[in-house]
PDB file of C-alpha atoms in Angstrom:
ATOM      1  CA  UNK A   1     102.153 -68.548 -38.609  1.00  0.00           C
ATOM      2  CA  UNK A   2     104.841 -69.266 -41.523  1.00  0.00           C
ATOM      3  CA  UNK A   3     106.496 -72.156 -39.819  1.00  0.00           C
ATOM      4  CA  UNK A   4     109.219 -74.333 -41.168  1.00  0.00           C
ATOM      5  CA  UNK A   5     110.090 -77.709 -39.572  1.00  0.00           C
ATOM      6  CA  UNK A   6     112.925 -80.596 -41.029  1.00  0.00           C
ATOM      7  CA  UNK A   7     113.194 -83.869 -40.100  1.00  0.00           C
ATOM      8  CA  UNK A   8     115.055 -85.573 -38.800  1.00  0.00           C
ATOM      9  CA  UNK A   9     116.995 -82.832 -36.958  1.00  0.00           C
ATOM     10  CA  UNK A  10     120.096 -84.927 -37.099  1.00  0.00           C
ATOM     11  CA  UNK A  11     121.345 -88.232 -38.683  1.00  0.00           C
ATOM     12  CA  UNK A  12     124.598 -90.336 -38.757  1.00  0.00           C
ATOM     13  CA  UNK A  13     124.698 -92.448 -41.336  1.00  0.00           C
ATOM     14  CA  UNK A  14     127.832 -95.057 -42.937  1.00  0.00           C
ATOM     15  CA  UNK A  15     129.574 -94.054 -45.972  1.00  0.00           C
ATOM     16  CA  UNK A  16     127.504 -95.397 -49.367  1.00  0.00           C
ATOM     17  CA  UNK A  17     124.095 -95.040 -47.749  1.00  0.00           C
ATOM     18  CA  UNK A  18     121.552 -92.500 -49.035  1.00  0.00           C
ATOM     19  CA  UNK A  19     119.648 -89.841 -46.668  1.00  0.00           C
ATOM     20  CA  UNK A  20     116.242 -88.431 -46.837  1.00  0.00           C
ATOM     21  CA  UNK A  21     115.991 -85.301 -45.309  1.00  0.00           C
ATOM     22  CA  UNK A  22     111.919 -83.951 -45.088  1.00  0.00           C
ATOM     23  CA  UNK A  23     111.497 -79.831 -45.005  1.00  0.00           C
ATOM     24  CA  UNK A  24     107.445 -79.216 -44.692  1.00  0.00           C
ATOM     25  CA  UNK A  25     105.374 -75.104 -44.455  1.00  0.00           C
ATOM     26  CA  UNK A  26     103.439 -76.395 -41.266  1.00  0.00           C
ATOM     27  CA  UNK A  27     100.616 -73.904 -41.983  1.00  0.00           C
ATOM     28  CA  UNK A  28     101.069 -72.085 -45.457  1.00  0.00           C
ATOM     29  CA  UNK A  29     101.723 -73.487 -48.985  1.00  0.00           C
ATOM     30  CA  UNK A  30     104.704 -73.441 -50.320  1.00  0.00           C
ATOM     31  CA  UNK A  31     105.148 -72.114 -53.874  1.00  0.00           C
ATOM     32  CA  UNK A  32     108.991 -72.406 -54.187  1.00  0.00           C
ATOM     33  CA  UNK A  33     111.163 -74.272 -51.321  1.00  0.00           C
ATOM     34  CA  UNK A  34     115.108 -74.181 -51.195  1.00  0.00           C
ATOM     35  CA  UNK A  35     117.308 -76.018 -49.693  1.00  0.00           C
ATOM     36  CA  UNK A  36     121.041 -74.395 -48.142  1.00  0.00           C
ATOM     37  CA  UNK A  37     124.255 -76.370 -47.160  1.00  0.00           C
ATOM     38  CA  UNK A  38     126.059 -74.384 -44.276  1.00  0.00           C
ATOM     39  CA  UNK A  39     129.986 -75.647 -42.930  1.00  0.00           C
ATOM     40  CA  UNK A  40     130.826 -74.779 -39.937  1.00  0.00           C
ATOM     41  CA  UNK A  41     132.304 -70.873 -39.610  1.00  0.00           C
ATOM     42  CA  UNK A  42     130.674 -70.922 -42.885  1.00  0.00           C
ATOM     43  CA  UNK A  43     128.004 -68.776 -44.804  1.00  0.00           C
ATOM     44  CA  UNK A  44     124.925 -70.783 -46.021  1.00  0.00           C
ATOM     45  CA  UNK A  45     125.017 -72.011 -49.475  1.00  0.00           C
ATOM     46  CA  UNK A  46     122.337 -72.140 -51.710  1.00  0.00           C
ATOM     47  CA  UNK A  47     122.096 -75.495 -53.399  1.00  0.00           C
ATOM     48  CA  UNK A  48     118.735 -75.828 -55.284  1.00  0.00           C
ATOM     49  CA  UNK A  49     115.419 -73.814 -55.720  1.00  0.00           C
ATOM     50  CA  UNK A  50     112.428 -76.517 -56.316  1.00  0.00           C
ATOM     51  CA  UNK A  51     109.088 -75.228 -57.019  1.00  0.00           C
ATOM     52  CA  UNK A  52     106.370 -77.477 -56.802  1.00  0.00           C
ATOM     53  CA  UNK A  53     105.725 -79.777 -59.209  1.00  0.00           C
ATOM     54  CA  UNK A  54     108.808 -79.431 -61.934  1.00  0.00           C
ATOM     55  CA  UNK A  55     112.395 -79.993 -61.674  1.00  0.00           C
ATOM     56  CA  UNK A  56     114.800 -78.790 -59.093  1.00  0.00           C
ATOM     57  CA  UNK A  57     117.128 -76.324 -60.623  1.00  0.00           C
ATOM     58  CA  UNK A  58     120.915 -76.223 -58.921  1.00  0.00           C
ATOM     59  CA  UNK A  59     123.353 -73.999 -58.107  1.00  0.00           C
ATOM     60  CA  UNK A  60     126.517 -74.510 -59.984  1.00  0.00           C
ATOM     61  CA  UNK A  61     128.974 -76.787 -58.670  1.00  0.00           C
ATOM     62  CA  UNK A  62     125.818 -79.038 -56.828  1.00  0.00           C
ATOM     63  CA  UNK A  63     125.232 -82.227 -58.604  1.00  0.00           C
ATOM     64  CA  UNK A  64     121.776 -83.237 -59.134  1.00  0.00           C
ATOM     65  CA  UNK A  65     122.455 -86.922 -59.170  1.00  0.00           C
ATOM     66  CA  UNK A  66     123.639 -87.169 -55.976  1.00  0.00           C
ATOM     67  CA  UNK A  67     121.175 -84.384 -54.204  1.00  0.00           C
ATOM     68  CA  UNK A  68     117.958 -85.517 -55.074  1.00  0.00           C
ATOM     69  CA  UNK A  69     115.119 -82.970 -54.550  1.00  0.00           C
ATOM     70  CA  UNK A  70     111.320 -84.073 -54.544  1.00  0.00           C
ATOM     71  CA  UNK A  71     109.052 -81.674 -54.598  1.00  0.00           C
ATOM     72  CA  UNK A  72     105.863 -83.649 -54.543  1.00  0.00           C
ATOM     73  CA  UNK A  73     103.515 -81.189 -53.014  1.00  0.00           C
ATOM     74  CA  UNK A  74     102.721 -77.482 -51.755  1.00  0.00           C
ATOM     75  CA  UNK A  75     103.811 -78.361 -48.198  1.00  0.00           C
ATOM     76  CA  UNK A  76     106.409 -81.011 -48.524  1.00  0.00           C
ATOM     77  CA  UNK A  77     110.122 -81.198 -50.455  1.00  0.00           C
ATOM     78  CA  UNK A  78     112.523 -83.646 -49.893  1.00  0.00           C
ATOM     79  CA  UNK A  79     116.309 -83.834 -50.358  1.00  0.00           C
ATOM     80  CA  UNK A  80     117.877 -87.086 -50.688  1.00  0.00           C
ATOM     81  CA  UNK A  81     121.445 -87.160 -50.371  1.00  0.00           C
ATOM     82  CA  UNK A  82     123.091 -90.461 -52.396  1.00  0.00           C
ATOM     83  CA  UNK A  83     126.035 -92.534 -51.428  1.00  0.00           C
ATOM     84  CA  UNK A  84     126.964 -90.222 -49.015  1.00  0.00           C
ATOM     85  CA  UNK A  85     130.390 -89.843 -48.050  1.00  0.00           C
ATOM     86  CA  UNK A  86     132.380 -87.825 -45.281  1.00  0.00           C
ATOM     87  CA  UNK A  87     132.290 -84.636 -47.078  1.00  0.00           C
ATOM     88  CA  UNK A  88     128.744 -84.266 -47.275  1.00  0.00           C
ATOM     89  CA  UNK A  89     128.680 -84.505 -43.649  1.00  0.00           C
ATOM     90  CA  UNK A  90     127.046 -80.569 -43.216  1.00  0.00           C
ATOM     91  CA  UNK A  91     124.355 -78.567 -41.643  1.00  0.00           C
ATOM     92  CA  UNK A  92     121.175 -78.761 -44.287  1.00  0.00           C
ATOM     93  CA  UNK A  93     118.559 -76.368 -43.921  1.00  0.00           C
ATOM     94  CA  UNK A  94     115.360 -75.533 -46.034  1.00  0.00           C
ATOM     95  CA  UNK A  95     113.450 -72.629 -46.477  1.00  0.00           C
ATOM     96  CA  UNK A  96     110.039 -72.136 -47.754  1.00  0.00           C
ATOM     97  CA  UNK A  97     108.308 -69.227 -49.139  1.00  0.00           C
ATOM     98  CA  UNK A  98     104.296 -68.176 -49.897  1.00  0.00           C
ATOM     99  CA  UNK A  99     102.663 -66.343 -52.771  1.00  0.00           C
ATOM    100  CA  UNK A 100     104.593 -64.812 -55.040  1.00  0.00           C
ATOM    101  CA  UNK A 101     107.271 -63.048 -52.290  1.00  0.00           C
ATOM    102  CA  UNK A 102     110.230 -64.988 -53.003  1.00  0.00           C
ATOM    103  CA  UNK A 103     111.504 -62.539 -51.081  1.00  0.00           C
ATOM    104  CA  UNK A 104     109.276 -63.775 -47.978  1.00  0.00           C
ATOM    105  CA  UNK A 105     111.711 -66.923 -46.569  1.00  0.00           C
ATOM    106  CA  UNK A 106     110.730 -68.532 -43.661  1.00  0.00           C
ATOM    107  CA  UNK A 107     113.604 -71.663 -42.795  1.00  0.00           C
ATOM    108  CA  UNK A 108     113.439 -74.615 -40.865  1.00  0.00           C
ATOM    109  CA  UNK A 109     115.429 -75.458 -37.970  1.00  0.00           C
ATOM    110  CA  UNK A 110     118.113 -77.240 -40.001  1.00  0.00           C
ATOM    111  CA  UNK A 111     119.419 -81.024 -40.267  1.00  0.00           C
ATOM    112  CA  UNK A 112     122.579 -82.396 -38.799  1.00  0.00           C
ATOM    113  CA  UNK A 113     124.325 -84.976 -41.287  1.00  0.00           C
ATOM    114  CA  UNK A 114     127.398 -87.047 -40.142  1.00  0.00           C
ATOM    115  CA  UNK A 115     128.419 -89.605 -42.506  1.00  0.00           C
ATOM    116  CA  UNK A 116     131.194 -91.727 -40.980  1.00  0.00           C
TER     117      UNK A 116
ATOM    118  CA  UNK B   1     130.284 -61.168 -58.595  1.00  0.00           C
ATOM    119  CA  UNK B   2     127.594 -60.896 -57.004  1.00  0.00           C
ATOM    120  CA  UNK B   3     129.351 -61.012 -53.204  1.00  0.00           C
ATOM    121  CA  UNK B   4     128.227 -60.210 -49.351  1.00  0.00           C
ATOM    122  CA  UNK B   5     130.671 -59.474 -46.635  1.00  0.00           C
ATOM    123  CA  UNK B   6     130.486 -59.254 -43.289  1.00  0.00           C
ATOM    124  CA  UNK B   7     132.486 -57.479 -40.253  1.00  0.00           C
ATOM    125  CA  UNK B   8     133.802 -58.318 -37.566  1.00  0.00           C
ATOM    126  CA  UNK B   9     133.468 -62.161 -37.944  1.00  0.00           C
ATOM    127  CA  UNK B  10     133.079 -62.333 -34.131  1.00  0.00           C
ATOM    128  CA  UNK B  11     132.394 -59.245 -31.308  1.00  0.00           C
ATOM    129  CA  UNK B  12     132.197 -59.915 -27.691  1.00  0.00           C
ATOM    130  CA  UNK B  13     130.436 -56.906 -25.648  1.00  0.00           C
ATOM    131  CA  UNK B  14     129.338 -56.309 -22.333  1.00  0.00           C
ATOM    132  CA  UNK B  15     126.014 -55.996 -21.154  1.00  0.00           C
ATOM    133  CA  UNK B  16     124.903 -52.759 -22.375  1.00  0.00           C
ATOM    134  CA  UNK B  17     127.235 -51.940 -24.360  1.00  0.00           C
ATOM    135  CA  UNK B  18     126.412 -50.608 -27.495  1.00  0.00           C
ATOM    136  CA  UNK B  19     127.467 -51.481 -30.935  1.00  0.00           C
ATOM    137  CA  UNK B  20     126.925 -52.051 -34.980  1.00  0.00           C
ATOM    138  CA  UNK B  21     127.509 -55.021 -37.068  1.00  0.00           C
ATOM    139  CA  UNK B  22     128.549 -54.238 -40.712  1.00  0.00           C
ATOM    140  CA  UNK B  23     127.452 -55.947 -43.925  1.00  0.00           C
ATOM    141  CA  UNK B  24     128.941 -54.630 -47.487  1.00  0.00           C
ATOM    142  CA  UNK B  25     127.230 -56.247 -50.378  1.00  0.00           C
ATOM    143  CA  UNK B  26     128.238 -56.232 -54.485  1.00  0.00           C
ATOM    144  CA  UNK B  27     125.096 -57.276 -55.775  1.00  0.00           C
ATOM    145  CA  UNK B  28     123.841 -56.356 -59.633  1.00  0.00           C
ATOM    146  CA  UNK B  29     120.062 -54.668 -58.842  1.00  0.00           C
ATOM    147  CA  UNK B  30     119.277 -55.674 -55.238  1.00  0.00           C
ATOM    148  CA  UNK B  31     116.048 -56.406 -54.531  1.00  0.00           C
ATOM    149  CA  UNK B  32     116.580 -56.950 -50.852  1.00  0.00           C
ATOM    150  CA  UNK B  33     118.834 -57.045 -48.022  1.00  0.00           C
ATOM    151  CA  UNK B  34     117.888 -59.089 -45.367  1.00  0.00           C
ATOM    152  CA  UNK B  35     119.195 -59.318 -41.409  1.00  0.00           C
ATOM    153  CA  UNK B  36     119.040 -62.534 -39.581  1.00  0.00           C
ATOM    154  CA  UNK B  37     119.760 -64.062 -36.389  1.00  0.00           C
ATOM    155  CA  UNK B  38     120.932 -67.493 -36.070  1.00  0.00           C
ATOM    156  CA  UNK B  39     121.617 -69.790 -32.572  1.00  0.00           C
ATOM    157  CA  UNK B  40     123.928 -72.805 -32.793  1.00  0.00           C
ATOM    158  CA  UNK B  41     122.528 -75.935 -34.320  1.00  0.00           C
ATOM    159  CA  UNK B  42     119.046 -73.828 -35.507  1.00  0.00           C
ATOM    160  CA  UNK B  43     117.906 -72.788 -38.837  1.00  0.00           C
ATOM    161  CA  UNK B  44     118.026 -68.551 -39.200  1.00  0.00           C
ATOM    162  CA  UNK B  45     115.626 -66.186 -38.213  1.00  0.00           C
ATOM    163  CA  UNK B  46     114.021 -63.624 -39.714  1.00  0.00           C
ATOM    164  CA  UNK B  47     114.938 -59.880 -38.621  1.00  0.00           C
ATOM    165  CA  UNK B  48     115.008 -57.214 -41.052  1.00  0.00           C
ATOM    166  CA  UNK B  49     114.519 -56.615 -44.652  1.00  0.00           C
ATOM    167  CA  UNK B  50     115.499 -53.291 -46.132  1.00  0.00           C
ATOM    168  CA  UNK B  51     115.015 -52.871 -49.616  1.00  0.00           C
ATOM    169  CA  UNK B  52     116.093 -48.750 -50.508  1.00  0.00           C
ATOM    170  CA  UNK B  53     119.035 -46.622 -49.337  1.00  0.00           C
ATOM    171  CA  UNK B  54     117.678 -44.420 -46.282  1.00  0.00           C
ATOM    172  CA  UNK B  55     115.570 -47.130 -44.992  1.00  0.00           C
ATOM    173  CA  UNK B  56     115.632 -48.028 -41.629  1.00  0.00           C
ATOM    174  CA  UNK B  57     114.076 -50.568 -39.501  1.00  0.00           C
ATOM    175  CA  UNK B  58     114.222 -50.891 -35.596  1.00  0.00           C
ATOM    176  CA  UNK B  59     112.853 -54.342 -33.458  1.00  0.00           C
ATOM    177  CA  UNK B  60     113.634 -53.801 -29.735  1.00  0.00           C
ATOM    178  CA  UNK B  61     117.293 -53.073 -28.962  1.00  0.00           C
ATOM    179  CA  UNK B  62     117.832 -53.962 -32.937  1.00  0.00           C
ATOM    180  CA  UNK B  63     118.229 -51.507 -35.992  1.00  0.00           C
ATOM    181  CA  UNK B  64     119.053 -51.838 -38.816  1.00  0.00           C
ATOM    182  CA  UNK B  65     119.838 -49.196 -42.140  1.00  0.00           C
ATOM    183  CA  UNK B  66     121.020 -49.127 -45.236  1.00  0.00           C
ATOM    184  CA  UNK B  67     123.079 -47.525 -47.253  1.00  0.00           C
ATOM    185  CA  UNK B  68     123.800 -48.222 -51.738  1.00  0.00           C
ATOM    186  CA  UNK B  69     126.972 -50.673 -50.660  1.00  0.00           C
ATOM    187  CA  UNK B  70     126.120 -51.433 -46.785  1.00  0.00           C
ATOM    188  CA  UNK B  71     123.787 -51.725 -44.226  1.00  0.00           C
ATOM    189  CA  UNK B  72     124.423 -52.000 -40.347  1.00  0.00           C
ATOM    190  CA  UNK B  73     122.636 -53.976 -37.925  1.00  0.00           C
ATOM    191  CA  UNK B  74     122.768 -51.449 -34.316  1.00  0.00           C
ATOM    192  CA  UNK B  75     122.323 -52.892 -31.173  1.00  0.00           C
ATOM    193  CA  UNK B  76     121.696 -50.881 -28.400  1.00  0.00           C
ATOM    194  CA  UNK B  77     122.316 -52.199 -24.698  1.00  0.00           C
ATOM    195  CA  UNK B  78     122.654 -55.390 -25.637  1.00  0.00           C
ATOM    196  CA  UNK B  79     122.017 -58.103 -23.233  1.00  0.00           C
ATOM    197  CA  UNK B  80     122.894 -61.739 -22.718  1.00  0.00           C
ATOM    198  CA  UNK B  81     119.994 -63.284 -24.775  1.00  0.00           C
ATOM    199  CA  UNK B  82     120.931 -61.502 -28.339  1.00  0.00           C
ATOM    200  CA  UNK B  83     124.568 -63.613 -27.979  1.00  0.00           C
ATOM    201  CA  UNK B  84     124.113 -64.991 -31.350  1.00  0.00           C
ATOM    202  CA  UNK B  85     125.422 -65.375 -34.804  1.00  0.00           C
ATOM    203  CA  UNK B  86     123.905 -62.374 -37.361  1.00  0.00           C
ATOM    204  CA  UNK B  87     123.560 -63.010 -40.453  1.00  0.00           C
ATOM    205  CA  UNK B  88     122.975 -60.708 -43.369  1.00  0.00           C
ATOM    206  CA  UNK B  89     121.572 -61.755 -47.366  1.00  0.00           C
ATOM    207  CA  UNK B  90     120.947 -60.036 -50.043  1.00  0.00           C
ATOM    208  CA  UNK B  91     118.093 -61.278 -53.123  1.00  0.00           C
ATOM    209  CA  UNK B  92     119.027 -61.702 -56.183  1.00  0.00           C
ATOM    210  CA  UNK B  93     117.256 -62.615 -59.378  1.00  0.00           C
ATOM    211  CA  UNK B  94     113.966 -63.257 -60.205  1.00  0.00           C
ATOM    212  CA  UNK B  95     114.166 -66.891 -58.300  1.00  0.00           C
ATOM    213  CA  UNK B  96     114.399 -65.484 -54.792  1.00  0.00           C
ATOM    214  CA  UNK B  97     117.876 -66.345 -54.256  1.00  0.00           C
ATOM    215  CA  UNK B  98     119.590 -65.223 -51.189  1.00  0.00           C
ATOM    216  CA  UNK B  99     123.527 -64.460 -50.917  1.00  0.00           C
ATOM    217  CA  UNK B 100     124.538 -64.626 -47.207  1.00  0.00           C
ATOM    218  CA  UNK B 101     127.412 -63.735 -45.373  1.00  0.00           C
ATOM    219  CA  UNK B 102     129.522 -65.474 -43.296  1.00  0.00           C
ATOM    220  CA  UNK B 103     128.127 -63.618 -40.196  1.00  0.00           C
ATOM    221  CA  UNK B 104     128.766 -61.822 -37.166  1.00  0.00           C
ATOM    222  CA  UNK B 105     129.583 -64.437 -33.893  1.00  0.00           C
ATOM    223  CA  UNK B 106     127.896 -62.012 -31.322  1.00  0.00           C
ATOM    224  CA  UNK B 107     128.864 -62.645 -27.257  1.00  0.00           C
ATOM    225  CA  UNK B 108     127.324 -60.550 -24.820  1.00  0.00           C
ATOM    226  CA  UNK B 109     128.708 -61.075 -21.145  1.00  0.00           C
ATOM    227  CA  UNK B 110     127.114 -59.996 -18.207  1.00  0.00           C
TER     228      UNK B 110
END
């Protein structure tokens, strides 16, 4: 049980067009989802805890007008990446947790973005 | 700061050759550590968590422990399959937010 899946897995997209990236808890509920940026070589970075039904809250430095989190439902959040450019190409990866464990994360397998 | 470092950033080994992967934190009341294993192009997962100095935990040719400012991940006769990159996090806050490291690029060669 407690799996994670993203889609797409990868995308390549043109400069100034927006992404949606899908993370869904395949057989659990979802209280609180988050959603990590990782460079290559690179640690994974936290960019926004969404629990559902209220507002996304961000990590410093992430702007909420261009990363767009939806989380619409107890198995589904969605990140939207706006005018995307070449330095938002990345790896994106969600994680989801159950109950009240925040410390119980189970992640996705991750979502290639290229933006040329 | 709140800050979690990892060493070496890569270690190639032979086949059963034994070693440990470090992890020092600087975290204000941890409420977690957390070992993970990631392959190329996947999302990470889930290992250990160790949450009190003294603890260990052990998962096949894995083992981890914990000390107040590190914890080591031991692998014991490792073989080709557990190449991978480990990654270690540590949970802060009441929000369940996890600091990694930069991980550990694991090769094992036959």
């Amino acid at each position: 049980g407690a799996v994670v899946s993203q889609h797409p897995s990868w995308v390549i997209c043109k400069s100034g067009t927006s992404v949606k990236i899908e993370c869904r808890s395949l057989d659990f509920q979802a209280t609180t989802m988050f959603w990590y940026r990782q460079f290559p070589k690179q640690s994974l970075m936290l960019m926004a805890t969404s629990n559902e039904g209220s507002k996304a809250t961000y990590e410093q430095g992430v702007e909420k007008d261009k990363f767009l989190i939806n989380h619409a439902s107890l198995t589904l959040s969605t990140l939207t990446v706006t005018s995307a450019h070449p330095e938002d190409s990345s790896f994106y990866i969600c994680s989801a947790s159950r109950g009240t464990s925040l410390s119980e994360q189970f992640f996705g397998p991750g979502t290639r973005l290229t933006v040329l | 700061e709140d800050q979690v470092t990892q060493s070496p950033e890569a270690l190639r080994l032979q086949e059963g050759e034994s070693s440990s992967l470090n992890c020092s934190y600087t975290v204000s009341g941890l409420r977690g550590l957390f070992w993970y294993r990631q392959d190329p192009g996947k999302g990470p997962e889930f290992l250990f968590t160790l949450y009190s100095a003294g603890e260990e935990k052990e998962k096949e040719r894995l083992k981890a422990t914990l000390t107040k400012k590190e914890s080591f991940l031991h692998i014991t006769a490792p073989k080709p399959e557990d190449s991978a990159t480990y990654l270690c996090a540590v949970l802060r806050g009441s929000q369940g937010n996890l600091i990694f490291g930069k991980g550990t690029k694991l090769s094992v060669k036959p």
